[in-house]
Amino acid sequence: MLSDEAIKEFQEIYEKEYGKKLTWEEASDASWRLHEFYKILFDVAKKEHFRKLKLKDNPKGFHMEGGKYSCCICGTYVEGESSWYDKNGIKCLLCQKAVDQKIVPSKACKDKDSWYAMWELDHYFKIRTATAKKMIREGKLNARIVPTAESSPYYYVFMIKENIELFGPKKREHKVTKNEDESITIQL
Ligand SMILES: [Zn+2]
C-alpha cells in the first residue's frame, strides 16, 4: 500500500489540477493504480535497458528469457530457445534467419510501416492470398518470403518501396500506431 502521505499528496495534486476533491478512498485507489501503471512502465523500460547492456557483450544476440514475446516480423509468440533478440528486436528463429540472410531487410523489423503483411493486402487492397501468390509468380508483386526450415514459404513481407506503383505510399489509416511494449526506452 501507499503511505497516507503519498495519498494525501495525490489528493492535493488532483484537486489543484482538476478542481475536484477526491475522497480518501478515491484518492487511495487512483494513486495506487497510477503507481502500478508506472511500475509496469518502469519494469518494461528496465528490461529493455538490461537487454541492450547484454547485447554489448553478445553483439550477435541471444535467446530471450522470462516470458513470451511476439516476433517483430510474423507476430508469432516466442520464448526461450524459440526466440532471438538482437539490435533489430525480438524475432522467431525463422524470421531471424531471414533477416540475417537479408531475405527480409532489417528495416522491416524496426519500421512496421515500411511493409505490408499478407493479411493487410487482403484487408486494405482486397488482394486475396491466392491472387497475391499469382501476382508474385507473374512478377507483378514483389515479396520477401521468410522460408521454413524445409524451404517452403512461411511468411510474406511486401516492402512498400518495392511495390510503390501498386500500393502508393502507406496511408495514414494503415499505419501502426500501437506502441509495442518493447519499444519503450528511457535513460536510466
Ligand atoms: Zn517470425
PDB file of C-alpha atoms and ligand atoms in Angstrom:
ATOM      1  CA  MET A   1       0.000   0.000   0.000  1.00  0.00           C
ATOM      2  CA  LEU A   2       0.994   3.591  -0.464  1.00  0.00           C
ATOM      3  CA  SER A   3       1.673   5.742   2.571  1.00  0.00           C
ATOM      4  CA  ASP A   4      -1.004   8.137   3.868  1.00  0.00           C
ATOM      5  CA  GLU A   5       1.344  10.918   2.941  1.00  0.00           C
ATOM      6  CA  ALA A   6       1.530   9.792  -0.692  1.00  0.00           C
ATOM      7  CA  ILE A   7      -2.261   9.502  -0.891  1.00  0.00           C
ATOM      8  CA  LYS A   8      -2.732  12.934   0.657  1.00  0.00           C
ATOM      9  CA  GLU A   9      -0.272  14.391  -1.794  1.00  0.00           C
ATOM     10  CA  PHE A  10      -2.109  12.781  -4.690  1.00  0.00           C
ATOM     11  CA  GLN A  11      -5.375  14.193  -3.351  1.00  0.00           C
ATOM     12  CA  GLU A  12      -3.880  17.689  -3.259  1.00  0.00           C
ATOM     13  CA  ILE A  13      -2.328  17.482  -6.716  1.00  0.00           C
ATOM     14  CA  TYR A  14      -5.584  16.192  -8.145  1.00  0.00           C
ATOM     15  CA  GLU A  15      -7.602  18.978  -6.569  1.00  0.00           C
ATOM     16  CA  LYS A  16      -5.155  21.592  -7.810  1.00  0.00           C
ATOM     17  CA  GLU A  17      -5.125  20.173 -11.356  1.00  0.00           C
ATOM     18  CA  TYR A  18      -8.771  19.227 -11.783  1.00  0.00           C
ATOM     19  CA  GLY A  19     -10.568  21.328  -9.159  1.00  0.00           C
ATOM     20  CA  LYS A  20     -12.206  18.309  -7.580  1.00  0.00           C
ATOM     21  CA  LYS A  21     -11.510  16.947  -4.143  1.00  0.00           C
ATOM     22  CA  LEU A  22     -11.316  13.182  -4.193  1.00  0.00           C
ATOM     23  CA  THR A  23     -12.479  11.223  -1.176  1.00  0.00           C
ATOM     24  CA  TRP A  24      -9.763   9.382   0.686  1.00  0.00           C
ATOM     25  CA  GLU A  25     -10.927   6.147  -0.869  1.00  0.00           C
ATOM     26  CA  GLU A  26     -10.920   7.522  -4.417  1.00  0.00           C
ATOM     27  CA  ALA A  27      -7.505   9.089  -3.948  1.00  0.00           C
ATOM     28  CA  SER A  28      -6.125   5.927  -2.443  1.00  0.00           C
ATOM     29  CA  ASP A  29      -7.500   3.828  -5.289  1.00  0.00           C
ATOM     30  CA  ALA A  30      -6.401   6.183  -8.073  1.00  0.00           C
ATOM     31  CA  SER A  31      -2.929   6.768  -6.700  1.00  0.00           C
ATOM     32  CA  TRP A  32      -2.476   3.028  -6.296  1.00  0.00           C
ATOM     33  CA  ARG A  33      -3.465   2.378  -9.896  1.00  0.00           C
ATOM     34  CA  LEU A  34      -1.153   5.123 -11.100  1.00  0.00           C
ATOM     35  CA  HIS A  35       1.636   3.674  -9.016  1.00  0.00           C
ATOM     36  CA  GLU A  36       1.070   0.201 -10.505  1.00  0.00           C
ATOM     37  CA  PHE A  37       0.947   1.644 -14.006  1.00  0.00           C
ATOM     38  CA  TYR A  38       4.310   3.349 -13.625  1.00  0.00           C
ATOM     39  CA  LYS A  39       5.760   0.263 -12.030  1.00  0.00           C
ATOM     40  CA  ILE A  40       4.870  -1.700 -15.168  1.00  0.00           C
ATOM     41  CA  LEU A  41       6.266   1.003 -17.441  1.00  0.00           C
ATOM     42  CA  PHE A  42       9.424   1.104 -15.391  1.00  0.00           C
ATOM     43  CA  ASP A  43       9.783  -2.693 -15.413  1.00  0.00           C
ATOM     44  CA  VAL A  44       9.444  -2.755 -19.185  1.00  0.00           C
ATOM     45  CA  ALA A  45      11.991   0.026 -19.610  1.00  0.00           C
ATOM     46  CA  LYS A  46      14.336  -1.648 -17.168  1.00  0.00           C
ATOM     47  CA  LYS A  47      14.150  -4.954 -19.053  1.00  0.00           C
ATOM     48  CA  GLU A  48      14.830  -3.187 -22.334  1.00  0.00           C
ATOM     49  CA  HIS A  49      17.766  -1.388 -20.773  1.00  0.00           C
ATOM     50  CA  PHE A  50      19.314  -4.626 -19.491  1.00  0.00           C
ATOM     51  CA  ARG A  51      18.755  -6.295 -22.838  1.00  0.00           C
ATOM     52  CA  LYS A  52      20.722  -3.502 -24.507  1.00  0.00           C
ATOM     53  CA  LEU A  53      23.521  -3.919 -21.991  1.00  0.00           C
ATOM     54  CA  LYS A  54      23.586  -7.675 -22.585  1.00  0.00           C
ATOM     55  CA  LEU A  55      23.725  -7.025 -26.310  1.00  0.00           C
ATOM     56  CA  LYS A  56      27.033  -5.221 -25.843  1.00  0.00           C
ATOM     57  CA  ASP A  57      28.560  -8.489 -24.588  1.00  0.00           C
ATOM     58  CA  ASN A  58      26.656 -10.585 -27.131  1.00  0.00           C
ATOM     59  CA  PRO A  59      26.519  -8.440 -30.262  1.00  0.00           C
ATOM     60  CA  LYS A  60      25.027 -11.254 -32.336  1.00  0.00           C
ATOM     61  CA  GLY A  61      22.134 -11.501 -29.907  1.00  0.00           C
ATOM     62  CA  PHE A  62      20.701 -14.080 -27.529  1.00  0.00           C
ATOM     63  CA  HIS A  63      17.594 -16.046 -26.584  1.00  0.00           C
ATOM     64  CA  MET A  64      15.001 -14.170 -24.594  1.00  0.00           C
ATOM     65  CA  GLU A  65      14.275 -15.200 -21.042  1.00  0.00           C
ATOM     66  CA  GLY A  66      11.414 -14.736 -18.684  1.00  0.00           C
ATOM     67  CA  GLY A  67       8.245 -14.648 -20.691  1.00  0.00           C
ATOM     68  CA  LYS A  68       6.568 -14.742 -24.060  1.00  0.00           C
ATOM     69  CA  TYR A  69       7.278 -12.176 -26.721  1.00  0.00           C
ATOM     70  CA  SER A  70       5.974 -11.633 -30.205  1.00  0.00           C
ATOM     71  CA  CYS A  71       8.175 -11.771 -33.291  1.00  0.00           C
ATOM     72  CA  CYS A  72       8.512  -8.304 -34.840  1.00  0.00           C
ATOM     73  CA  ILE A  73       8.002  -9.760 -38.312  1.00  0.00           C
ATOM     74  CA  CYS A  74       5.475 -12.588 -38.211  1.00  0.00           C
ATOM     75  CA  GLY A  75       3.957 -11.840 -34.793  1.00  0.00           C
ATOM     76  CA  THR A  76       4.275 -15.420 -33.559  1.00  0.00           C
ATOM     77  CA  TYR A  77       4.710 -15.810 -29.817  1.00  0.00           C
ATOM     78  CA  VAL A  78       8.175 -16.975 -28.907  1.00  0.00           C
ATOM     79  CA  GLU A  79      10.006 -17.688 -25.688  1.00  0.00           C
ATOM     80  CA  GLY A  80      13.367 -19.066 -24.575  1.00  0.00           C
ATOM     81  CA  GLU A  81      15.111 -21.067 -27.255  1.00  0.00           C
ATOM     82  CA  SER A  82      12.471 -20.317 -29.883  1.00  0.00           C
ATOM     83  CA  SER A  83      13.286 -16.613 -29.624  1.00  0.00           C
ATOM     84  CA  TRP A  84      16.186 -14.407 -30.615  1.00  0.00           C
ATOM     85  CA  TYR A  85      16.960 -10.828 -29.689  1.00  0.00           C
ATOM     86  CA  ASP A  86      19.437  -8.606 -31.443  1.00  0.00           C
ATOM     87  CA  LYS A  87      19.746  -4.963 -32.454  1.00  0.00           C
ATOM     88  CA  ASN A  88      16.721  -5.393 -34.707  1.00  0.00           C
ATOM     89  CA  GLY A  89      14.440  -6.582 -31.935  1.00  0.00           C
ATOM     90  CA  ILE A  90      12.808  -9.851 -30.938  1.00  0.00           C
ATOM     91  CA  LYS A  91      12.228 -12.447 -33.607  1.00  0.00           C
ATOM     92  CA  CYS A  92      11.273 -16.066 -34.074  1.00  0.00           C
ATOM     93  CA  LEU A  93      14.139 -18.197 -35.371  1.00  0.00           C
ATOM     94  CA  LEU A  94      12.779 -18.384 -38.921  1.00  0.00           C
ATOM     95  CA  CYS A  95      12.427 -14.619 -39.250  1.00  0.00           C
ATOM     96  CA  GLN A  96      15.790 -14.149 -37.549  1.00  0.00           C
ATOM     97  CA  LYS A  97      17.472 -16.319 -40.179  1.00  0.00           C
ATOM     98  CA  ALA A  98      15.678 -14.484 -42.974  1.00  0.00           C
ATOM     99  CA  VAL A  99      16.885 -11.129 -41.629  1.00  0.00           C
ATOM    100  CA  ASP A 100      20.424 -12.463 -41.115  1.00  0.00           C
ATOM    101  CA  GLN A 101      20.459 -13.667 -44.713  1.00  0.00           C
ATOM    102  CA  LYS A 102      18.988 -10.349 -45.867  1.00  0.00           C
ATOM    103  CA  ILE A 103      15.987 -12.120 -47.377  1.00  0.00           C
ATOM    104  CA  VAL A 104      13.984  -9.666 -45.290  1.00  0.00           C
ATOM    105  CA  PRO A 105      15.539  -6.200 -44.829  1.00  0.00           C
ATOM    106  CA  SER A 106      16.270  -5.292 -41.235  1.00  0.00           C
ATOM    107  CA  LYS A 107      14.233  -2.144 -41.817  1.00  0.00           C
ATOM    108  CA  ALA A 108      11.122  -4.322 -41.706  1.00  0.00           C
ATOM    109  CA  CYS A 109      11.870  -5.110 -38.031  1.00  0.00           C
ATOM    110  CA  LYS A 110      12.211  -1.513 -36.991  1.00  0.00           C
ATOM    111  CA  ASP A 111       9.590   0.055 -39.185  1.00  0.00           C
ATOM    112  CA  LYS A 112       6.312  -1.782 -39.491  1.00  0.00           C
ATOM    113  CA  ASP A 113       5.104   0.998 -41.739  1.00  0.00           C
ATOM    114  CA  SER A 114       7.681   0.136 -44.391  1.00  0.00           C
ATOM    115  CA  TRP A 115       5.830  -3.022 -45.409  1.00  0.00           C
ATOM    116  CA  TYR A 116       2.533  -4.842 -45.646  1.00  0.00           C
ATOM    117  CA  ALA A 117       1.766  -8.353 -44.466  1.00  0.00           C
ATOM    118  CA  MET A 118      -0.339 -10.792 -46.475  1.00  0.00           C
ATOM    119  CA  TRP A 119      -3.442 -10.160 -44.338  1.00  0.00           C
ATOM    120  CA  GLU A 120      -3.108  -6.423 -44.944  1.00  0.00           C
ATOM    121  CA  LEU A 121      -3.145  -6.948 -48.714  1.00  0.00           C
ATOM    122  CA  ASP A 122      -6.486  -8.619 -48.288  1.00  0.00           C
ATOM    123  CA  HIS A 123      -7.711  -6.144 -45.684  1.00  0.00           C
ATOM    124  CA  TYR A 124      -6.693  -2.886 -47.384  1.00  0.00           C
ATOM    125  CA  PHE A 125      -6.444  -3.758 -51.071  1.00  0.00           C
ATOM    126  CA  LYS A 126      -8.825  -6.702 -51.396  1.00  0.00           C
ATOM    127  CA  ILE A 127      -5.997  -8.780 -52.843  1.00  0.00           C
ATOM    128  CA  ARG A 128      -6.694 -12.320 -51.714  1.00  0.00           C
ATOM    129  CA  THR A 129      -3.816 -14.629 -50.827  1.00  0.00           C
ATOM    130  CA  ALA A 130      -4.257 -16.784 -53.943  1.00  0.00           C
ATOM    131  CA  THR A 131      -4.243 -13.670 -56.132  1.00  0.00           C
ATOM    132  CA  ALA A 132      -1.177 -12.292 -54.341  1.00  0.00           C
ATOM    133  CA  LYS A 133       0.694 -15.548 -54.930  1.00  0.00           C
ATOM    134  CA  LYS A 134      -0.248 -15.454 -58.596  1.00  0.00           C
ATOM    135  CA  MET A 135       0.924 -11.835 -58.835  1.00  0.00           C
ATOM    136  CA  ILE A 136       4.235 -12.817 -57.240  1.00  0.00           C
ATOM    137  CA  ARG A 137       4.703 -15.568 -59.815  1.00  0.00           C
ATOM    138  CA  GLU A 138       3.895 -13.141 -62.613  1.00  0.00           C
ATOM    139  CA  GLY A 139       6.342 -10.586 -61.250  1.00  0.00           C
ATOM    140  CA  LYS A 140       3.621  -8.035 -60.534  1.00  0.00           C
ATOM    141  CA  LEU A 141       4.164  -8.139 -56.802  1.00  0.00           C
ATOM    142  CA  ASN A 142       7.497  -8.113 -55.034  1.00  0.00           C
ATOM    143  CA  ALA A 143       7.626 -10.331 -51.990  1.00  0.00           C
ATOM    144  CA  ARG A 144      10.295 -11.060 -49.432  1.00  0.00           C
ATOM    145  CA  ILE A 145       9.487 -14.583 -48.318  1.00  0.00           C
ATOM    146  CA  VAL A 146      10.652 -15.996 -44.997  1.00  0.00           C
ATOM    147  CA  PRO A 147      11.233 -19.714 -45.633  1.00  0.00           C
ATOM    148  CA  THR A 148      10.536 -22.572 -43.241  1.00  0.00           C
ATOM    149  CA  ALA A 149      13.359 -24.983 -42.389  1.00  0.00           C
ATOM    150  CA  GLU A 150      12.138 -27.058 -45.355  1.00  0.00           C
ATOM    151  CA  SER A 151      12.356 -24.017 -47.642  1.00  0.00           C
ATOM    152  CA  SER A 152       8.644 -23.628 -48.194  1.00  0.00           C
ATOM    153  CA  PRO A 153       7.096 -20.167 -47.756  1.00  0.00           C
ATOM    154  CA  TYR A 154       6.461 -19.321 -44.115  1.00  0.00           C
ATOM    155  CA  TYR A 155       5.735 -15.594 -44.092  1.00  0.00           C
ATOM    156  CA  TYR A 156       5.390 -12.908 -46.750  1.00  0.00           C
ATOM    157  CA  VAL A 157       6.718  -9.375 -46.368  1.00  0.00           C
ATOM    158  CA  PHE A 158       5.767  -6.822 -49.027  1.00  0.00           C
ATOM    159  CA  MET A 159       8.107  -3.862 -48.861  1.00  0.00           C
ATOM    160  CA  ILE A 160       6.257  -0.724 -49.885  1.00  0.00           C
ATOM    161  CA  LYS A 161       9.303   0.720 -51.640  1.00  0.00           C
ATOM    162  CA  GLU A 162       9.488  -2.340 -53.860  1.00  0.00           C
ATOM    163  CA  ASN A 163       5.806  -2.192 -54.731  1.00  0.00           C
ATOM    164  CA  ILE A 164       5.250   1.530 -54.750  1.00  0.00           C
ATOM    165  CA  GLU A 165       3.298   1.575 -58.020  1.00  0.00           C
ATOM    166  CA  LEU A 166       0.842  -0.912 -56.656  1.00  0.00           C
ATOM    167  CA  PHE A 167       0.450   0.345 -53.101  1.00  0.00           C
ATOM    168  CA  GLY A 168       1.449   4.007 -53.222  1.00  0.00           C
ATOM    169  CA  PRO A 169       2.816   5.500 -50.008  1.00  0.00           C
ATOM    170  CA  LYS A 170       1.361   3.964 -46.884  1.00  0.00           C
ATOM    171  CA  LYS A 171      -1.852   5.720 -45.962  1.00  0.00           C
ATOM    172  CA  ARG A 172      -2.158   7.188 -42.514  1.00  0.00           C
ATOM    173  CA  GLU A 173      -5.030   4.925 -41.574  1.00  0.00           C
ATOM    174  CA  HIS A 174      -2.902   1.883 -42.457  1.00  0.00           C
ATOM    175  CA  LYS A 175      -0.140   2.900 -40.113  1.00  0.00           C
ATOM    176  CA  VAL A 176       0.709   1.068 -36.977  1.00  0.00           C
ATOM    177  CA  THR A 177       0.097   3.349 -34.061  1.00  0.00           C
ATOM    178  CA  LYS A 178       0.180   0.874 -31.237  1.00  0.00           C
ATOM    179  CA  ASN A 179       3.232   1.189 -29.146  1.00  0.00           C
ATOM    180  CA  GLU A 180       4.532  -2.285 -28.582  1.00  0.00           C
ATOM    181  CA  ASP A 181       5.876  -2.586 -25.084  1.00  0.00           C
ATOM    182  CA  GLU A 182       9.321  -3.422 -26.410  1.00  0.00           C
ATOM    183  CA  SER A 183       9.677  -0.003 -27.954  1.00  0.00           C
ATOM    184  CA  ILE A 184       9.724   1.987 -24.737  1.00  0.00           C
ATOM    185  CA  THR A 185      13.160   3.251 -23.859  1.00  0.00           C
ATOM    186  CA  ILE A 186      14.252   5.568 -21.102  1.00  0.00           C
ATOM    187  CA  GLN A 187      17.632   6.714 -19.926  1.00  0.00           C
ATOM    188  CA  LEU A 188      18.451   5.162 -16.585  1.00  0.00           C
TER     189      LEU A 188
HETATM  190 ZN    ZN B   1       8.758 -14.534 -37.027  1.00  0.00          ZN
END
